[in-house]
XYZ file of C-alpha atoms in Angstrom:
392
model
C 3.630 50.657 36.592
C 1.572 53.073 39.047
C -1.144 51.592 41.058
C -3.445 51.967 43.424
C -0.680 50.907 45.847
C 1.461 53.321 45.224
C -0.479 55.911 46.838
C -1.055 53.887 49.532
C 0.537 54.568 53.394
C -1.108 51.818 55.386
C -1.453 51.655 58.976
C 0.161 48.266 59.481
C -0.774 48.233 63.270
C -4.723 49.003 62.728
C -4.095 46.035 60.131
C -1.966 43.576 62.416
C -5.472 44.592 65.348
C -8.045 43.539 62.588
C -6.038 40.483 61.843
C -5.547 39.214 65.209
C -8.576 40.483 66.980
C -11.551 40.186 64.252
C -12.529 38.009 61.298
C -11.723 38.308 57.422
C -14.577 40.348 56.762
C -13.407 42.922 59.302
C -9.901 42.549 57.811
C -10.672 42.874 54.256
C -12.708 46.193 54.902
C -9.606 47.927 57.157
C -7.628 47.340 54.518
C -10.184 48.584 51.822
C -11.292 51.499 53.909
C -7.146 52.770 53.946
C -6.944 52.183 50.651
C -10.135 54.115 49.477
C -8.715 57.007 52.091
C -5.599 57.350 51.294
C -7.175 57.445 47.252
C -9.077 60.180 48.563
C -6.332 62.177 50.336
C -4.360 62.307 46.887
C -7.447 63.529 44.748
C -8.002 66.452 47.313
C -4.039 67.074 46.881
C -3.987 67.052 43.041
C -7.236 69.672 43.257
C -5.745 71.644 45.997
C -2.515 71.697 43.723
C 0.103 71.520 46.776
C 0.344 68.634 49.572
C 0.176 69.076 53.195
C 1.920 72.459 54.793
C 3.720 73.450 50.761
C 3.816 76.287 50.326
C 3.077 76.730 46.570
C 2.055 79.614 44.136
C -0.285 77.197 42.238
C -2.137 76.500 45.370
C -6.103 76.694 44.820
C -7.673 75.879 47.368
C -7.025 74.785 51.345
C -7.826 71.226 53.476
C -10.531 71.859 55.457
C -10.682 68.803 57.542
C -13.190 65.505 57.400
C -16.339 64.505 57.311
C -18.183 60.632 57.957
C -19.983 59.587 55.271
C -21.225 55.938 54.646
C -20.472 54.013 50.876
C -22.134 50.395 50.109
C -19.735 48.324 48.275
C -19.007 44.600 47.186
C -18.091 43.722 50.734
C -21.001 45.432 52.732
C -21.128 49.431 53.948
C -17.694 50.902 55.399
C -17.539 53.983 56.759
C -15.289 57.271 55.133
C -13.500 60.144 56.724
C -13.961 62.137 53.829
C -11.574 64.921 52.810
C -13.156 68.569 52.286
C -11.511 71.740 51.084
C -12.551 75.360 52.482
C -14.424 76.543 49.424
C -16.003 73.240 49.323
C -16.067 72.724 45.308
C -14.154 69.285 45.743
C -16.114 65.897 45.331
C -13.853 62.848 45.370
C -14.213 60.617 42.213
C -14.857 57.460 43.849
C -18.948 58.442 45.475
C -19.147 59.146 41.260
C -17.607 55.363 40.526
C -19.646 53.545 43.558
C -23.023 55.929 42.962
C -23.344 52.747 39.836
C -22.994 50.374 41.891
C -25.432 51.288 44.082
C -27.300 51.573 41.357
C -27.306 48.509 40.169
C -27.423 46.772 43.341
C -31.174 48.816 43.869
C -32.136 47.347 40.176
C -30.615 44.033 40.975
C -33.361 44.808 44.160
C -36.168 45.572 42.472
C -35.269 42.813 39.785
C -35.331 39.988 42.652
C -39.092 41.253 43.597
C -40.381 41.631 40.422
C -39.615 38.084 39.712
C -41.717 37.087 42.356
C -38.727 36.967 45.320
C -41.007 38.280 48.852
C -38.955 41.138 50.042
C -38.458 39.063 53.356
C -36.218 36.673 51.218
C -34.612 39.926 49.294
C -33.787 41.410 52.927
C -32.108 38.489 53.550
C -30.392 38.447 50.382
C -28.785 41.599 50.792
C -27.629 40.675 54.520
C -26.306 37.322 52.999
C -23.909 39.228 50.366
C -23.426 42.600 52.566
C -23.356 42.127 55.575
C -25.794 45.035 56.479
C -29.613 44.059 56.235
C -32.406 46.475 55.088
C -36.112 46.380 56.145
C -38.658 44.858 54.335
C -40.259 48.290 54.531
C -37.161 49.402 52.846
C -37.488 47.303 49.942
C -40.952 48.097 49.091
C -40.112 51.645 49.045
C -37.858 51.001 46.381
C -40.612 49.437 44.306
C -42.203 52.436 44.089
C -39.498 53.735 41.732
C -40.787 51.786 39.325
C -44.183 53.800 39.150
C -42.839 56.438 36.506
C -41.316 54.187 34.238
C -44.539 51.667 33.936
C -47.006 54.486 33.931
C -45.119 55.736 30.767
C -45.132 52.481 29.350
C -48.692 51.911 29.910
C -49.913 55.114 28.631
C -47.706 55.093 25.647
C -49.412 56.547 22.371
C -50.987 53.586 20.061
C -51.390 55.404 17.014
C -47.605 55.045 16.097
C -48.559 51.303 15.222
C -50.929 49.388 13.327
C -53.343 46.617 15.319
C -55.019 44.037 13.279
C -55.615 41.593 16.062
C -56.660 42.229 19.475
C -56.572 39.686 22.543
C -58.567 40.275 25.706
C -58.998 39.001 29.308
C -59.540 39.657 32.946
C -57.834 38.074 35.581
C -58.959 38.229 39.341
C -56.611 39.167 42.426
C -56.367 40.406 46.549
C -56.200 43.786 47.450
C -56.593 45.861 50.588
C -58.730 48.193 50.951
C -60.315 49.891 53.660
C -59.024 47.860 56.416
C -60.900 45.080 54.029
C -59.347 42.226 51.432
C -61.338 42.939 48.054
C -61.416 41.005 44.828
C -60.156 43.262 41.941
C -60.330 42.766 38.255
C -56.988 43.086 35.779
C -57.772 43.911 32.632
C -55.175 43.193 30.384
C -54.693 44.018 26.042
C -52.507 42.072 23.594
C -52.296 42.434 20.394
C -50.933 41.628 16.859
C -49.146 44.664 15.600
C -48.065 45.592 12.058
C -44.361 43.891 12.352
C -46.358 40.968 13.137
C -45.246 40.844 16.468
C -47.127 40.685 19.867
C -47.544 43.249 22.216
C -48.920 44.315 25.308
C -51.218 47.699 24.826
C -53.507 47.736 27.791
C -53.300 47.390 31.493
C -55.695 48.537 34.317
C -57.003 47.311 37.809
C -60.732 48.224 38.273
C -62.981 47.049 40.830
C -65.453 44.331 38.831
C -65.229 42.944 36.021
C -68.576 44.781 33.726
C -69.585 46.147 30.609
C -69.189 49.722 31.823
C -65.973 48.637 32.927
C -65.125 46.693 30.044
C -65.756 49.784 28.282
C -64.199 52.428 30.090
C -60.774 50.110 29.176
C -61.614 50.306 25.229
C -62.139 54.066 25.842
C -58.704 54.514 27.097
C -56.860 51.880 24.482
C -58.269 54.499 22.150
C -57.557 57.408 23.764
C -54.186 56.613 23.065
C -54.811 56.127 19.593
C -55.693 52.466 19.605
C -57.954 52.406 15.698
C -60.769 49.377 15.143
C -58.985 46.403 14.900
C -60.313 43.678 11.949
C -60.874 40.444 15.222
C -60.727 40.777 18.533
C -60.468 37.315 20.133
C -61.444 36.903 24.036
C -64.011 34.286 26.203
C -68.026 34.874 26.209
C -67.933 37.242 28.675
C -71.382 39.359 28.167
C -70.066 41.958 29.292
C -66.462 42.400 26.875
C -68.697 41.401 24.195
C -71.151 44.428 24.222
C -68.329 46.441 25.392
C -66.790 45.660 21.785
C -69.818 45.217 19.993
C -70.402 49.698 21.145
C -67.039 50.545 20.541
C -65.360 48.495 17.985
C -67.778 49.384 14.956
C -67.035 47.084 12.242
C -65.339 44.985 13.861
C -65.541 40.792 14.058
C -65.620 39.038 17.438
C -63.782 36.026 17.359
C -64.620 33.499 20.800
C -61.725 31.889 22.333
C -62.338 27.738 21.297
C -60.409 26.445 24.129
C -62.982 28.072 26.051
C -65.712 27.234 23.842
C -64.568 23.411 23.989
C -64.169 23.696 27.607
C -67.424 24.748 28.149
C -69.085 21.915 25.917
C -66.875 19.487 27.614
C -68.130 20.815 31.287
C -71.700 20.020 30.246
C -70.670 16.256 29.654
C -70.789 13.371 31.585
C -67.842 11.592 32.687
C -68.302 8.671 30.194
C -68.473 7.450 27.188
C -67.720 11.078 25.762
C -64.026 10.824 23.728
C -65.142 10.059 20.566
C -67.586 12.988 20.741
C -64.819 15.638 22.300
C -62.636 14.074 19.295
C -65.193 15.265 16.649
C -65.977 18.589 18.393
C -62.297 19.315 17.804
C -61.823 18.302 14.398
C -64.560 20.896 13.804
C -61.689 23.553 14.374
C -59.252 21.961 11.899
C -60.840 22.253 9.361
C -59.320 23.780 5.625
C -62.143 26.886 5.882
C -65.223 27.821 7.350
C -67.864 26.372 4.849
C -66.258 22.297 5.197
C -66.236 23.501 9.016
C -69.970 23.965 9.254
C -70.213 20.745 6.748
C -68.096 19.039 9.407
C -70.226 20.408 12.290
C -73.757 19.647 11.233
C -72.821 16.032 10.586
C -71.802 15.987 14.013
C -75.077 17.817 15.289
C -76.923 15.279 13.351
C -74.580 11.709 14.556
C -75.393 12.558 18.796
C -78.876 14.434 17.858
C -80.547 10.812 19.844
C -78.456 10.578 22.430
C -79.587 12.775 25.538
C -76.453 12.753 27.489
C -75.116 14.878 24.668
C -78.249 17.441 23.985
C -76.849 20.512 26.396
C -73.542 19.972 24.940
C -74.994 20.370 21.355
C -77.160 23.265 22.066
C -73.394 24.974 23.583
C -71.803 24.072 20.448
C -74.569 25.428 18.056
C -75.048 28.514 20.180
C -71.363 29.511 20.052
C -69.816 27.755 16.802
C -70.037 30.543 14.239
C -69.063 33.393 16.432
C -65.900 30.660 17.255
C -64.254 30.052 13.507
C -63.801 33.764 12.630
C -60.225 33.114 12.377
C -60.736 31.156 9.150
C -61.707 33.834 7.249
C -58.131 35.360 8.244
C -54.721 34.691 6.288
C -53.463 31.423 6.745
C -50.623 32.539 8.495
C -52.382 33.880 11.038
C -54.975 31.244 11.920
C -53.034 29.224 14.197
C -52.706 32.771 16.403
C -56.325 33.313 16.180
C -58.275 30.850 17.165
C -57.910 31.521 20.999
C -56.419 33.394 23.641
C -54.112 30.690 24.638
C -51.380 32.780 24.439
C -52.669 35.272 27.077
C -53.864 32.398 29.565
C -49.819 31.931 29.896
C -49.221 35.968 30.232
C -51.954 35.316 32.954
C -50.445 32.396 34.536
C -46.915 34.002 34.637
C -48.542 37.075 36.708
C -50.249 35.168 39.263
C -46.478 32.793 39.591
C -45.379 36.515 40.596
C -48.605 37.621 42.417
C -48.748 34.364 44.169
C -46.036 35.271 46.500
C -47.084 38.601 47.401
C -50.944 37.364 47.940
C -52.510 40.443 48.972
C -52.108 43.319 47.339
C -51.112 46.516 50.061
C -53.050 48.923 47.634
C -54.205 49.568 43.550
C -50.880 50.917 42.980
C -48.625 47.523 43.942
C -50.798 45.903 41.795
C -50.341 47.676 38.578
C -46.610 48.231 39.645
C -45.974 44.828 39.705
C -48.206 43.376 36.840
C -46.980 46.259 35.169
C -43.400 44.920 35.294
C -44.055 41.233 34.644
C -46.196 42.669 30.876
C -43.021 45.231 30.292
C -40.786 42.033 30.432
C -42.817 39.946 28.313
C -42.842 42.973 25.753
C -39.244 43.356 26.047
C -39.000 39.391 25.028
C -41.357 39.426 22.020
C -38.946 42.259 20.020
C -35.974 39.773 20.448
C -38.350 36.856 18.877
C -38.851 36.483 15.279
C -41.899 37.715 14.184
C -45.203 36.173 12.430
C -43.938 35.255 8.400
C -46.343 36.482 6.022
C -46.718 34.741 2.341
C -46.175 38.473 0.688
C -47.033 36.779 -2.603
């Protein structure tokens, strides 16, 4: 059978040197470096149609010496003498085969930093497997081909789906600007869409977290073609709430009751407060919304005399009705409703990622990375099995 081999006229004495006088590395690449010559030497002979000094009447084209060009493989970088021909139209096969590789080693790259690897550890990385290090500088630069592909993502048309549900939250991180380290807001959309699935639909990093801002990010969701969504489910924050209240016509707040329950629980004491946190939660079980206000004004009425539990009462009255929207939704769908739990964990996963980076260099890094984390949790959710719906 014909091989590579066959093609093959190896130097045995540059071989015997690299054996005797270096280490395996240096051997393995000598003998790769022949091999990937000589491979080249017989492509330039098939196009020229004649070998060395024939003289043939199918001849096309003559040698016209070598060039040095450099090819990251496996094994590390090894430099070519590359063949050429005089009219300069031939292009050996194997920059075509390797130009993949490469390839995939810059997405295996970008991959290792996206997961939250520093690029410090990812220049090492690369020295550990190749031999040949790259700067951290390097790295980053890669990064940046990301950009086109999450900016198309995140400013994908919304009118192609149907959004029933809509989650909501901000999420704080480092950035640099002006020679200063600023706090910047993420603003972040999931939703519910109509193959019952979730999905991220809105990113953006603005400078504070505010109504105006708030409602700049609506504006944009439905820009794209985002339409009024039945519940949109997010904390007390005054400002998302008149934000939705201006541009969400129609549509029902629903406030997160982990935070709701958190913030009755904050205004506690330390003691003697479990059997009370154990009714406030039963509140939230209940089968609909008329045995959960039943359920809630015996409670208001049991701890109405005790005064350790009067500004913990007052949070729960002020906030309960605005906090069991979800019961007027399908059953199906209550257990997804009630808070934003789910997008606390989107949250958490970012900062795991953002964690190792810190600080921010600029706007851009930010939304490049976050940008990548959300496109991999989207990518997830369409291999998971959607919401079931009763369809009776």
């Amino acid at each position: 059978m014909m091989t590579l081999f066959n093609y093959l006229n190896l130097n045995t004495d540059q071989v015997k040197d690299s054996v005797l006088n270096s280490n395996m590395d240096a051997v393995v690449k000598s003998a790769v470096v022949l091999a990937l010559e000589e491979l080249m030497e017989k492509e330039r002979d098939d196009h020229i149609k004649a070998s060395s000094y024939e003289r043939s009447s199918e001849r096309r084209d003559y040698r016209n010496g070598y060039y040095e060009r450099e090819l990251m493989i496996s094994i590390g970088r090894v430099n070519l003498r590359v063949p050429r021909t005089r009219e300069g139209d031939f292009s050996p096969s194997l920059f075509e085969r390797y130009a993949r590789v490469d390839q995939s080693f810059v997405l295996g790259m970008l991959e290792m930093v996206v997961n939250g690897i520093s690029t410090r550890k990812v220049s090492n990385v690369v020295e550990t497997l190749c031999g040949h290090r790259v700067s951290k500088s390097f790295v980053s630069s890669l990064t940046a081909k990301l950009d086109p592909i999450i900016n198309q993502w995140a400013g994908r048309p919304l009118n192609v789906m149907q959004y029933k549900y809509l989650y909501m939250d901000a999420m704080y991180i480092k950035v640099r600007e002006d020679r200063k380290v600023v706090s910047k807001a993420v603003y972040i959309a999931t939703a519910i869409n109509s193959e019952n699935r979730r999905e991220v639909i809105g990113l953006k990093v603005d400078a504070k977290e505010s109504s105006e801002s708030w409602q700049a990010f609506i504006q944009s969701l439905k820009s794209r073609g985002l339409q009024s969504p039945r519940l949109v489910i997010s904390d007390a924050h005054e400002g998302l709430k008149s934000a939705i209240s201006k541009e969400f016509i129609g549509t029902v707040w629903q406030r997160c009751t982990v935070h709701l329950k958190r913030n009755i629980l904050n205004s506690l004491p330390k003691k003697g407060i479990k059997q009370f946190m154990v009714d406030v939660r039963q509140l939230f079980d209940a089968a609909d919304s008329d045995n959960a206000r039943s359920e809630k004004e015996r409670v208001m009425e049991k701890y109405s005399d005790e005064a350790k539990f009067e500004k913990a009462l007052t949070i729960l009255e002020n906030g309960f009705d605005d906090a069991i929207q979800f019961m007027n939704e399908p059953d199906e769908f209550r257990r997804y409703l009630s808070s934003t739990n789910h997008l606390e964990r989107l949250n958490q996963e970012v900062r795991r990622r953002e964690r190792v980076i810190r600080i921010f260099p600029n706007d851009q890094s930010a939304f490049r990375l976050i940008g990548a984390v959300l496109m991999d949790y989207d990518e997830e959710q369409r291999t998971k099995q959607p919401i079931k719906v009763d369809k009776k």
